[in-house]
């Protein structure tokens, strides 16, 4: 698998129909191709039911969209960290604004993920929350003002101070934690600005999944990320 | 795929490690073999992340353990009914005592499942709840007193009136809804008693997943179900 | 306390600032005055923290906005049914679209409320859900299409079939269960239409709490309810 | 109202029947008497429905057991911070192990509580969680290993390192944040050890609520807290 180093582009497939089943496979293979072509690290985050199929078909990192705060046992319908690991996924998103978690559950999940060797990218709705999460020393933290998610109005453009403050706050606690930003990221320019503000990566969803030409769109983002 | 008619045995893999990844595949193939050998309908319910792998490898019905009350779109970490359908699964468990749902969500999920052609097996913790669920006309209702789940003390033995009352209450509302019982089912005798009480099927988990010899254990249950 | 018989007007104070603390007391006293003047049964539903203060100050029925599915014991921050009863409240709203409950919790709460002599008015988002709730034989069921709540567009005007179907479905199961409608009710005409559709009562919130002259507004609703 | 300075004893009434309604009032008046007699700061945390009655009857600080992450408006059954303030309560418990909160909700509630002048005592299940909460600069943090709650086996005795690590971690981030410990505290000795480990206060529930002689029991705790 290609190594994971900044700049990193994270693609959240959410529950979009275009990114379900065969669509998940197609969009993951495009991401793999663009990553190989540009040398930029790209992570895809398909739905749980598509994890195995995607992870066994592409040579880029595959993250789950969530894992549950559980140990193996009597749980029906839950997402067992060990089961995600067994699909070939190498990490997980956590605490997305569409799946916010209890504080004590975040702490527990992070300890489980670390024990299993799963990378964790924990979302934060603002800088204060990012700062609290940084105490847990996850692999990465993604600051995403929820009011911008899905709007096409990029956090890096309209709230640059949120991005730069998240970077400085998190890096102050631990230089090793990667900082991402997301919400509204939909053009190469948004990506370029984000990296200039100091992030290690960006997180996007609908802009990629619903792009008319995902390959050229993603290529343009990768080029912007390298031009920082 | 083998047709689905009573007697039916439903195997919930829960989040047991023995039933995760390769284990899910192994236990599903054993179930397929026993179903072919005995002619009894057997449904397996692996974890979400194992659905595709299992459904594309066996010729018996595969059910999800849960689906979320959502339409395709901006949901992170959720279980989209359309995505479950795309794995090849043909139905889903719902409202298990380990994943109880809001009443309005049950109603919505059932309407989505029906639209997508997914069968629904809705769990109820007692007869009153089974009676309320029967108003929604699901494919099946499984009555499971939560205090007996995982105990090895079978509902059919110690609470036969719960089983027979669930059967009569549900069939009174709709003859077409299948009635199952579960909780503590762990021997051929438990299964035999259950079918004598009038159920169309039984639901079990740990007794199968943790059996020393799953094939002979499951064969004995199938034989008991046919002897009713 | 005045007896409770149709027509009944239920006033949900929600968490509006105008209906908090002193405001809850003021709006409850106005409701008491209008009830005495018109002879129409009026129920007020203040916030939990205002229940005692309101119930010990007015002579009309006071309902809680919610109670939790618990027995007395180690629960922090929960709403114990026994504690609500001890304030002098005589019933509770349940399963409001702003506080939807799990099916099994509704069943348990209703059994607790009955044991304690608390009346229950259970909300339903559509007719199918109302039909399921009717299996539990609560004191009343209020059908409220959530998309109309707080809009000022009355369910009785734009979805009369939802109201009349809820009435016929619920009364078919049990003649004793009272049927209410809510969502968007904001004029005397809305109330008049609702009662002509066969309801025993109406449920409203912002239209009363935010009325410029709550007394004359409520009086006009009572007169409309009597003119059916 | 008596000033609030260490040593502080916080009494969580939970949903115990002995601490409901008249019982809440009785136990609060005893706490007031003991506080006046010993000079030790005592905070009582009655159920929501008893807040007004208690806060208007005693001259010691009254805390809520929880407040919701909401602004005034259309919320049914929720605990509005403004409404808690209006009862005369001066603060609130938050994130108790029996009412764990989402990380983003803790952040939001703390900002609302600060705006309204409500003190916040946020519970943490371990030192890592306490460390994350300290980033939000609440009034106090209470470390409570959940497995000890209600056992009568005191955290200060069997897990002294949890207590002392919580003190040093939190004080490292902010000297102004008060540190409490709880879980199993049930004797004067437990209290004495806790204060020797550096806490500013202790949190207890059943040991006080179910004491045969609450006045003498609480007096003994106060004396132990002063002897540090």
Short mmCIF file of N, CA, C and O in Angstrom, two decimals, chain D residues 51-169:
data_model
loop_
_atom_site.label_atom_id
_atom_site.label_comp_id
_atom_site.label_asym_id
_atom_site.label_seq_id
_atom_site.Cartn_x
_atom_site.Cartn_y
_atom_site.Cartn_z
N UNK D 51 -36.20 20.95 41.68
CA UNK D 51 -35.22 22.05 41.77
C UNK D 51 -35.83 23.32 42.37
O UNK D 51 -35.24 23.93 43.27
N UNK D 52 -36.98 23.73 41.86
CA UNK D 52 -37.58 24.99 42.32
C UNK D 52 -37.91 24.92 43.80
O UNK D 52 -37.60 25.83 44.58
N UNK D 53 -38.54 23.80 44.16
CA UNK D 53 -38.98 23.63 45.53
C UNK D 53 -37.79 23.66 46.49
O UNK D 53 -37.84 24.30 47.55
N UNK D 54 -36.73 22.98 46.13
CA UNK D 54 -35.54 22.94 47.00
C UNK D 54 -34.84 24.30 47.00
O UNK D 54 -34.51 24.84 48.05
N UNK D 55 -34.62 24.85 45.80
CA UNK D 55 -33.84 26.10 45.72
C UNK D 55 -34.54 27.25 46.42
O UNK D 55 -33.88 28.17 46.91
N UNK D 56 -35.87 27.21 46.49
CA UNK D 56 -36.56 28.31 47.18
C UNK D 56 -36.73 28.03 48.67
O UNK D 56 -37.33 28.84 49.38
N UNK D 57 -36.18 26.92 49.15
CA UNK D 57 -36.36 26.58 50.56
C UNK D 57 -35.07 26.51 51.36
O UNK D 57 -35.11 26.50 52.59
N UNK D 58 -33.93 26.39 50.68
CA UNK D 58 -32.67 26.29 51.44
C UNK D 58 -31.68 27.35 51.00
O UNK D 58 -31.77 27.90 49.89
N UNK D 59 -30.72 27.59 51.87
CA UNK D 59 -29.73 28.63 51.66
C UNK D 59 -28.34 28.05 51.37
O UNK D 59 -27.32 28.58 51.79
N UNK D 60 -28.33 26.89 50.70
CA UNK D 60 -27.07 26.32 50.22
C UNK D 60 -27.18 26.17 48.71
O UNK D 60 -28.29 26.21 48.17
N UNK D 61 -26.06 26.03 48.01
CA UNK D 61 -26.14 25.93 46.54
C UNK D 61 -26.90 24.69 46.09
O UNK D 61 -26.71 23.61 46.65
N UNK D 62 -27.74 24.87 45.08
CA UNK D 62 -28.50 23.78 44.49
C UNK D 62 -28.07 23.62 43.04
O UNK D 62 -28.04 24.59 42.28
N UNK D 63 -27.68 22.40 42.68
CA UNK D 63 -27.27 22.11 41.30
C UNK D 63 -28.29 21.19 40.66
O UNK D 63 -28.85 20.31 41.31
N UNK D 64 -28.48 21.36 39.37
CA UNK D 64 -29.26 20.43 38.57
C UNK D 64 -28.41 19.17 38.34
O UNK D 64 -27.19 19.20 38.50
N UNK D 65 -29.06 18.07 37.95
CA UNK D 65 -28.30 16.84 37.65
C UNK D 65 -27.85 16.80 36.19
O UNK D 65 -27.05 15.95 35.79
N UNK D 66 -28.40 17.73 35.38
CA UNK D 66 -28.11 17.72 33.94
C UNK D 66 -28.77 18.94 33.32
O UNK D 66 -29.78 19.41 33.81
N UNK D 67 -28.21 19.48 32.24
CA UNK D 67 -28.94 20.43 31.40
C UNK D 67 -28.69 20.03 29.95
O UNK D 67 -27.67 19.41 29.62
N UNK D 68 -29.63 20.38 29.09
CA UNK D 68 -29.53 19.97 27.69
C UNK D 68 -28.80 21.02 26.84
O UNK D 68 -28.78 22.20 27.17
N UNK D 69 -28.22 20.56 25.71
CA UNK D 69 -27.47 21.47 24.82
C UNK D 69 -28.41 22.23 23.89
O UNK D 69 -28.36 22.04 22.68
N UNK D 70 -29.24 23.08 24.48
CA UNK D 70 -30.25 23.77 23.67
C UNK D 70 -30.36 25.24 24.01
O UNK D 70 -30.02 25.67 25.13
N UNK D 71 -30.84 25.99 23.04
CA UNK D 71 -31.26 27.37 23.26
C UNK D 71 -32.78 27.35 23.42
O UNK D 71 -33.44 26.39 23.02
N UNK D 72 -33.38 28.40 24.01
CA UNK D 72 -34.84 28.42 24.15
C UNK D 72 -35.52 28.21 22.81
O UNK D 72 -35.02 28.67 21.78
N UNK D 73 -36.64 27.48 22.80
CA UNK D 73 -37.36 27.26 21.55
C UNK D 73 -38.19 26.01 21.56
O UNK D 73 -38.67 25.56 22.60
N UNK D 74 -38.34 25.42 20.37
CA UNK D 74 -39.22 24.27 20.18
C UNK D 74 -38.55 22.96 20.59
O UNK D 74 -38.07 22.21 19.75
N UNK D 75 -38.50 22.71 21.87
CA UNK D 75 -37.98 21.46 22.40
C UNK D 75 -38.99 20.95 23.40
O UNK D 75 -39.36 21.67 24.33
N UNK D 76 -39.41 19.73 23.25
CA UNK D 76 -40.40 19.16 24.17
C UNK D 76 -39.72 18.14 25.07
O UNK D 76 -39.11 17.19 24.59
N UNK D 77 -39.84 18.35 26.39
CA UNK D 77 -39.29 17.38 27.35
C UNK D 77 -37.84 17.60 27.68
O UNK D 77 -37.25 16.80 28.41
N UNK D 78 -37.24 18.67 27.18
CA UNK D 78 -35.83 18.92 27.42
C UNK D 78 -35.61 19.81 28.65
O UNK D 78 -36.53 20.42 29.18
N UNK D 79 -34.33 19.88 29.07
CA UNK D 79 -33.97 20.69 30.23
C UNK D 79 -33.23 21.93 29.74
O UNK D 79 -32.03 21.90 29.43
N UNK D 80 -33.97 23.02 29.68
CA UNK D 80 -33.44 24.30 29.19
C UNK D 80 -32.55 24.94 30.26
O UNK D 80 -33.00 25.15 31.39
N UNK D 81 -31.30 25.28 29.93
CA UNK D 81 -30.44 25.92 30.93
C UNK D 81 -31.08 27.15 31.56
O UNK D 81 -31.00 27.34 32.78
N UNK D 82 -31.74 27.99 30.76
CA UNK D 82 -32.39 29.19 31.29
C UNK D 82 -33.47 28.83 32.31
O UNK D 82 -33.71 29.58 33.28
N UNK D 83 -34.16 27.72 32.11
CA UNK D 83 -35.22 27.31 33.02
C UNK D 83 -34.64 26.83 34.35
O UNK D 83 -35.21 27.07 35.41
N UNK D 84 -33.50 26.14 34.26
CA UNK D 84 -32.83 25.70 35.49
C UNK D 84 -32.36 26.92 36.28
O UNK D 84 -32.56 27.01 37.49
N UNK D 85 -31.79 27.87 35.58
CA UNK D 85 -31.35 29.12 36.23
C UNK D 85 -32.54 29.80 36.93
O UNK D 85 -32.40 30.28 38.07
N UNK D 86 -33.68 29.81 36.27
CA UNK D 86 -34.86 30.50 36.82
C UNK D 86 -35.41 29.84 38.07
O UNK D 86 -36.15 30.46 38.84
N UNK D 87 -35.04 28.57 38.32
CA UNK D 87 -35.51 27.91 39.56
C UNK D 87 -34.76 28.39 40.78
O UNK D 87 -35.16 28.12 41.91
N UNK D 88 -33.61 29.07 40.54
CA UNK D 88 -32.77 29.47 41.66
C UNK D 88 -31.55 28.57 41.81
O UNK D 88 -30.70 28.79 42.67
N UNK D 89 -31.46 27.55 40.96
CA UNK D 89 -30.27 26.70 40.99
C UNK D 89 -29.06 27.52 40.54
O UNK D 89 -29.20 28.46 39.75
N UNK D 90 -27.89 27.16 41.05
CA UNK D 90 -26.71 27.95 40.71
C UNK D 90 -25.69 27.17 39.89
O UNK D 90 -24.62 27.69 39.57
N UNK D 91 -26.02 25.93 39.54
CA UNK D 91 -25.07 25.16 38.74
C UNK D 91 -25.68 23.84 38.32
O UNK D 91 -26.88 23.60 38.54
N UNK D 92 -24.85 23.00 37.75
CA UNK D 92 -25.34 21.71 37.27
C UNK D 92 -24.23 20.67 37.22
O UNK D 92 -23.07 20.99 36.95
N UNK D 93 -24.60 19.43 37.51
CA UNK D 93 -23.76 18.28 37.17
C UNK D 93 -23.86 18.08 35.66
O UNK D 93 -24.87 18.44 35.05
N UNK D 94 -22.85 17.44 35.08
CA UNK D 94 -22.89 17.14 33.64
C UNK D 94 -22.11 15.86 33.39
O UNK D 94 -21.12 15.58 34.08
N UNK D 95 -22.56 15.11 32.39
CA UNK D 95 -21.80 13.95 31.90
C UNK D 95 -21.60 12.87 32.96
O UNK D 95 -20.61 12.13 32.92
N UNK D 96 -22.55 12.75 33.88
CA UNK D 96 -22.48 11.66 34.85
C UNK D 96 -22.46 10.32 34.10
O UNK D 96 -23.01 10.21 33.02
N UNK D 97 -21.87 9.32 34.70
CA UNK D 97 -21.79 8.03 34.00
C UNK D 97 -23.18 7.49 33.69
O UNK D 97 -23.34 6.64 32.82
N UNK D 98 -24.19 7.99 34.41
CA UNK D 98 -25.57 7.57 34.12
C UNK D 98 -26.23 8.48 33.08
O UNK D 98 -27.40 8.31 32.76
N UNK D 99 -25.48 9.48 32.60
CA UNK D 99 -26.02 10.40 31.58
C UNK D 99 -24.87 10.98 30.76
O UNK D 99 -24.67 12.19 30.73
N UNK D 100 -24.14 10.08 30.12
CA UNK D 100 -22.98 10.52 29.36
C UNK D 100 -23.38 11.35 28.15
O UNK D 100 -24.36 11.05 27.47
N UNK D 101 -22.57 12.35 27.85
CA UNK D 101 -22.90 13.30 26.79
C UNK D 101 -21.92 13.23 25.64
O UNK D 101 -20.77 12.81 25.79
N UNK D 102 -22.40 13.68 24.50
CA UNK D 102 -21.54 13.81 23.34
C UNK D 102 -20.53 14.92 23.59
O UNK D 102 -20.86 15.95 24.21
N UNK D 103 -19.34 14.73 23.05
CA UNK D 103 -18.28 15.71 23.25
C UNK D 103 -18.71 17.11 22.80
O UNK D 103 -18.53 18.10 23.53
N UNK D 104 -19.30 17.20 21.62
CA UNK D 104 -19.68 18.52 21.12
C UNK D 104 -20.80 19.14 21.96
O UNK D 104 -20.88 20.36 22.08
N UNK D 105 -21.64 18.29 22.56
CA UNK D 105 -22.69 18.82 23.43
C UNK D 105 -22.11 19.35 24.74
O UNK D 105 -22.58 20.36 25.27
N UNK D 106 -21.11 18.67 25.28
CA UNK D 106 -20.46 19.17 26.50
C UNK D 106 -19.90 20.56 26.22
O UNK D 106 -20.11 21.50 26.99
N UNK D 107 -19.22 20.71 25.10
CA UNK D 107 -18.64 22.01 24.76
C UNK D 107 -19.72 23.08 24.66
O UNK D 107 -19.58 24.19 25.19
N UNK D 108 -20.82 22.74 24.01
CA UNK D 108 -21.90 23.73 23.84
C UNK D 108 -22.58 24.07 25.16
O UNK D 108 -22.82 25.24 25.47
N UNK D 109 -22.87 23.05 25.96
CA UNK D 109 -23.52 23.29 27.25
C UNK D 109 -22.64 24.17 28.13
O UNK D 109 -23.13 25.09 28.79
N UNK D 110 -21.34 23.91 28.13
CA UNK D 110 -20.45 24.72 28.97
C UNK D 110 -20.46 26.18 28.53
O UNK D 110 -20.42 27.09 29.37
N UNK D 111 -20.55 26.41 27.23
CA UNK D 111 -20.60 27.81 26.77
C UNK D 111 -21.91 28.46 27.19
O UNK D 111 -21.94 29.63 27.58
N UNK D 112 -23.02 27.70 27.15
CA UNK D 112 -24.31 28.24 27.59
C UNK D 112 -24.31 28.49 29.09
O UNK D 112 -24.81 29.51 29.57
N UNK D 113 -23.79 27.53 29.85
CA UNK D 113 -23.79 27.67 31.30
C UNK D 113 -22.97 28.89 31.71
O UNK D 113 -23.37 29.65 32.60
N UNK D 114 -21.84 29.07 31.04
CA UNK D 114 -21.00 30.23 31.36
C UNK D 114 -21.75 31.53 31.06
O UNK D 114 -21.73 32.48 31.85
N UNK D 115 -22.44 31.56 29.93
CA UNK D 115 -23.19 32.75 29.56
C UNK D 115 -24.28 33.07 30.58
O UNK D 115 -24.62 34.24 30.81
N UNK D 116 -24.83 32.03 31.20
CA UNK D 116 -25.95 32.21 32.14
C UNK D 116 -25.48 32.29 33.59
O UNK D 116 -26.30 32.47 34.50
N UNK D 117 -24.18 32.13 33.83
CA UNK D 117 -23.69 32.18 35.21
C UNK D 117 -24.01 30.93 36.00
O UNK D 117 -24.17 30.99 37.22
N UNK D 118 -24.13 29.80 35.33
CA UNK D 118 -24.33 28.53 36.03
C UNK D 118 -22.99 27.82 36.18
O UNK D 118 -22.24 27.68 35.21
N UNK D 119 -22.67 27.35 37.38
CA UNK D 119 -21.46 26.57 37.59
C UNK D 119 -21.63 25.18 36.99
O UNK D 119 -22.75 24.66 36.95
N UNK D 120 -20.53 24.59 36.56
CA UNK D 120 -20.61 23.27 35.94
C UNK D 120 -19.63 22.31 36.60
O UNK D 120 -18.45 22.60 36.74
N UNK D 121 -20.14 21.16 37.00
CA UNK D 121 -19.30 20.10 37.57
C UNK D 121 -19.42 18.90 36.63
O UNK D 121 -20.44 18.21 36.59
N UNK D 122 -18.36 18.71 35.83
CA UNK D 122 -18.40 17.73 34.75
C UNK D 122 -17.75 16.42 35.19
O UNK D 122 -16.60 16.43 35.65
N UNK D 123 -18.47 15.33 35.04
CA UNK D 123 -17.93 14.03 35.46
C UNK D 123 -17.07 13.42 34.36
O UNK D 123 -17.30 13.61 33.17
N UNK D 124 -16.06 12.68 34.80
CA UNK D 124 -15.14 12.00 33.89
C UNK D 124 -14.95 10.58 34.39
O UNK D 124 -14.79 10.37 35.60
N UNK D 125 -14.94 9.61 33.48
CA UNK D 125 -14.81 8.22 33.92
C UNK D 125 -13.37 7.78 34.13
O UNK D 125 -13.12 6.73 34.72
N UNK D 126 -12.42 8.59 33.65
CA UNK D 126 -11.02 8.27 33.91
C UNK D 126 -10.17 9.52 33.72
O UNK D 126 -10.69 10.60 33.39
N UNK D 127 -8.87 9.38 33.92
CA UNK D 127 -7.99 10.55 33.91
C UNK D 127 -7.87 11.16 32.50
O UNK D 127 -7.84 12.38 32.34
N UNK D 128 -7.83 10.30 31.47
CA UNK D 128 -7.73 10.82 30.10
C UNK D 128 -8.94 11.68 29.75
O UNK D 128 -8.80 12.74 29.12
N UNK D 129 -10.11 11.22 30.16
CA UNK D 129 -11.33 12.00 29.89
C UNK D 129 -11.32 13.30 30.71
O UNK D 129 -11.69 14.36 30.21
N UNK D 130 -10.85 13.23 31.95
CA UNK D 130 -10.74 14.44 32.77
C UNK D 130 -9.82 15.45 32.10
O UNK D 130 -10.09 16.66 32.08
N UNK D 131 -8.76 14.96 31.51
CA UNK D 131 -7.79 15.82 30.85
C UNK D 131 -8.43 16.52 29.64
O UNK D 131 -8.21 17.71 29.41
N UNK D 132 -9.22 15.79 28.87
CA UNK D 132 -9.91 16.39 27.73
C UNK D 132 -10.89 17.46 28.20
O UNK D 132 -10.97 18.55 27.63
N UNK D 133 -11.65 17.16 29.25
CA UNK D 133 -12.63 18.13 29.75
C UNK D 133 -11.96 19.38 30.27
O UNK D 133 -12.50 20.50 30.15
N UNK D 134 -10.78 19.23 30.83
CA UNK D 134 -10.10 20.40 31.41
C UNK D 134 -9.82 21.46 30.36
O UNK D 134 -9.65 22.64 30.69
N UNK D 135 -9.77 21.06 29.06
CA UNK D 135 -9.58 22.04 27.98
C UNK D 135 -10.72 23.04 27.92
O UNK D 135 -10.60 24.11 27.32
N UNK D 136 -11.89 22.66 28.48
CA UNK D 136 -13.07 23.52 28.41
C UNK D 136 -13.19 24.45 29.62
O UNK D 136 -14.12 25.24 29.71
N UNK D 137 -12.27 24.27 30.58
CA UNK D 137 -12.24 25.15 31.73
C UNK D 137 -13.58 25.25 32.48
O UNK D 137 -14.08 26.35 32.74
N UNK D 138 -14.13 24.10 32.88
CA UNK D 138 -15.39 24.16 33.65
C UNK D 138 -15.11 24.60 35.08
O UNK D 138 -13.95 24.75 35.47
N UNK D 139 -16.16 24.77 35.87
CA UNK D 139 -15.99 25.14 37.28
C UNK D 139 -15.28 23.99 38.02
O UNK D 139 -14.36 24.21 38.79
N UNK D 140 -15.72 22.76 37.75
CA UNK D 140 -15.10 21.61 38.42
C UNK D 140 -15.18 20.36 37.56
O UNK D 140 -16.00 20.27 36.64
N UNK D 141 -14.30 19.42 37.87
CA UNK D 141 -14.31 18.12 37.20
C UNK D 141 -14.32 17.05 38.28
O UNK D 141 -13.55 17.12 39.24
N UNK D 142 -15.23 16.07 38.12
CA UNK D 142 -15.32 14.98 39.10
C UNK D 142 -14.92 13.68 38.43
O UNK D 142 -15.60 13.22 37.52
N UNK D 143 -13.82 13.10 38.88
CA UNK D 143 -13.42 11.82 38.32
C UNK D 143 -14.13 10.70 39.09
O UNK D 143 -14.10 10.66 40.33
N UNK D 144 -14.83 9.83 38.33
CA UNK D 144 -15.62 8.77 38.94
C UNK D 144 -15.50 7.48 38.13
O UNK D 144 -16.18 7.34 37.11
N UNK D 145 -14.66 6.55 38.53
CA UNK D 145 -14.62 5.27 37.81
C UNK D 145 -15.99 4.60 37.91
O UNK D 145 -16.44 4.28 39.02
N UNK D 146 -16.67 4.40 36.77
CA UNK D 146 -18.07 3.94 36.83
C UNK D 146 -18.25 2.59 37.50
O UNK D 146 -19.30 2.33 38.09
N UNK D 147 -17.23 1.75 37.44
CA UNK D 147 -17.39 0.41 38.02
C UNK D 147 -17.48 0.45 39.54
O UNK D 147 -17.86 -0.55 40.16
N UNK D 148 -17.16 1.59 40.16
CA UNK D 148 -17.23 1.69 41.62
C UNK D 148 -18.50 2.39 42.11
O UNK D 148 -18.83 2.32 43.31
N UNK D 149 -19.20 3.07 41.20
CA UNK D 149 -20.38 3.85 41.61
C UNK D 149 -21.42 2.95 42.27
O UNK D 149 -21.78 1.92 41.72
N UNK D 150 -21.87 3.36 43.43
CA UNK D 150 -22.92 2.63 44.12
C UNK D 150 -22.46 1.37 44.82
O UNK D 150 -23.27 0.62 45.36
N UNK D 151 -21.15 1.12 44.82
CA UNK D 151 -20.65 -0.13 45.42
C UNK D 151 -20.31 0.00 46.89
O UNK D 151 -20.25 -1.00 47.61
N UNK D 152 -20.05 1.23 47.35
CA UNK D 152 -19.58 1.40 48.72
C UNK D 152 -18.08 1.13 48.84
O UNK D 152 -17.51 1.24 49.91
N UNK D 153 -17.46 0.80 47.71
CA UNK D 153 -15.99 0.64 47.69
C UNK D 153 -15.43 1.94 47.13
O UNK D 153 -15.61 2.26 45.95
N UNK D 154 -14.75 2.71 47.97
CA UNK D 154 -14.40 4.09 47.63
C UNK D 154 -13.22 4.17 46.66
O UNK D 154 -12.20 3.52 46.85
N UNK D 155 -13.40 5.01 45.64
CA UNK D 155 -12.33 5.27 44.69
C UNK D 155 -11.06 5.75 45.39
O UNK D 155 -9.95 5.39 45.00
N UNK D 156 -11.24 6.55 46.44
CA UNK D 156 -10.07 7.12 47.13
C UNK D 156 -9.25 6.03 47.82
O UNK D 156 -8.04 6.16 47.99
N UNK D 157 -9.93 4.93 48.18
CA UNK D 157 -9.22 3.85 48.86
C UNK D 157 -8.60 2.86 47.87
O UNK D 157 -7.46 2.46 48.02
N UNK D 158 -9.41 2.45 46.85
CA UNK D 158 -8.92 1.37 45.99
C UNK D 158 -8.25 1.85 44.71
O UNK D 158 -7.54 1.10 44.06
N UNK D 159 -8.50 3.09 44.32
CA UNK D 159 -7.83 3.63 43.14
C UNK D 159 -7.25 5.02 43.43
O UNK D 159 -7.55 5.99 42.71
N UNK D 160 -6.42 5.12 44.48
CA UNK D 160 -5.90 6.45 44.85
C UNK D 160 -5.14 7.12 43.70
O UNK D 160 -5.15 8.34 43.57
N UNK D 161 -4.49 6.31 42.84
CA UNK D 161 -3.72 6.89 41.75
C UNK D 161 -4.62 7.58 40.73
O UNK D 161 -4.22 8.56 40.10
N UNK D 162 -5.86 7.08 40.56
CA UNK D 162 -6.81 7.74 39.66
C UNK D 162 -7.11 9.14 40.19
O UNK D 162 -7.13 10.12 39.44
N UNK D 163 -7.31 9.23 41.50
CA UNK D 163 -7.63 10.51 42.12
C UNK D 163 -6.44 11.47 42.02
O UNK D 163 -6.58 12.61 41.55
N UNK D 164 -5.27 11.00 42.42
CA UNK D 164 -4.11 11.93 42.42
C UNK D 164 -3.69 12.29 41.00
O UNK D 164 -3.30 13.44 40.74
N UNK D 165 -3.81 11.35 40.06
CA UNK D 165 -3.48 11.69 38.66
C UNK D 165 -4.48 12.69 38.08
O UNK D 165 -4.09 13.58 37.32
N UNK D 166 -5.74 12.54 38.43
CA UNK D 166 -6.74 13.50 37.95
C UNK D 166 -6.43 14.89 38.48
O UNK D 166 -6.48 15.89 37.76
N UNK D 167 -6.08 14.96 39.77
CA UNK D 167 -5.73 16.25 40.37
C UNK D 167 -4.55 16.88 39.62
O UNK D 167 -4.61 18.04 39.19
N UNK D 168 -3.50 16.11 39.41
CA UNK D 168 -2.30 16.72 38.81
C UNK D 168 -2.54 17.06 37.34
O UNK D 168 -2.10 18.12 36.87
N UNK D 169 -3.25 16.21 36.61
CA UNK D 169 -3.53 16.48 35.20
C UNK D 169 -4.37 17.74 35.02
O UNK D 169 -4.08 18.59 34.19
#
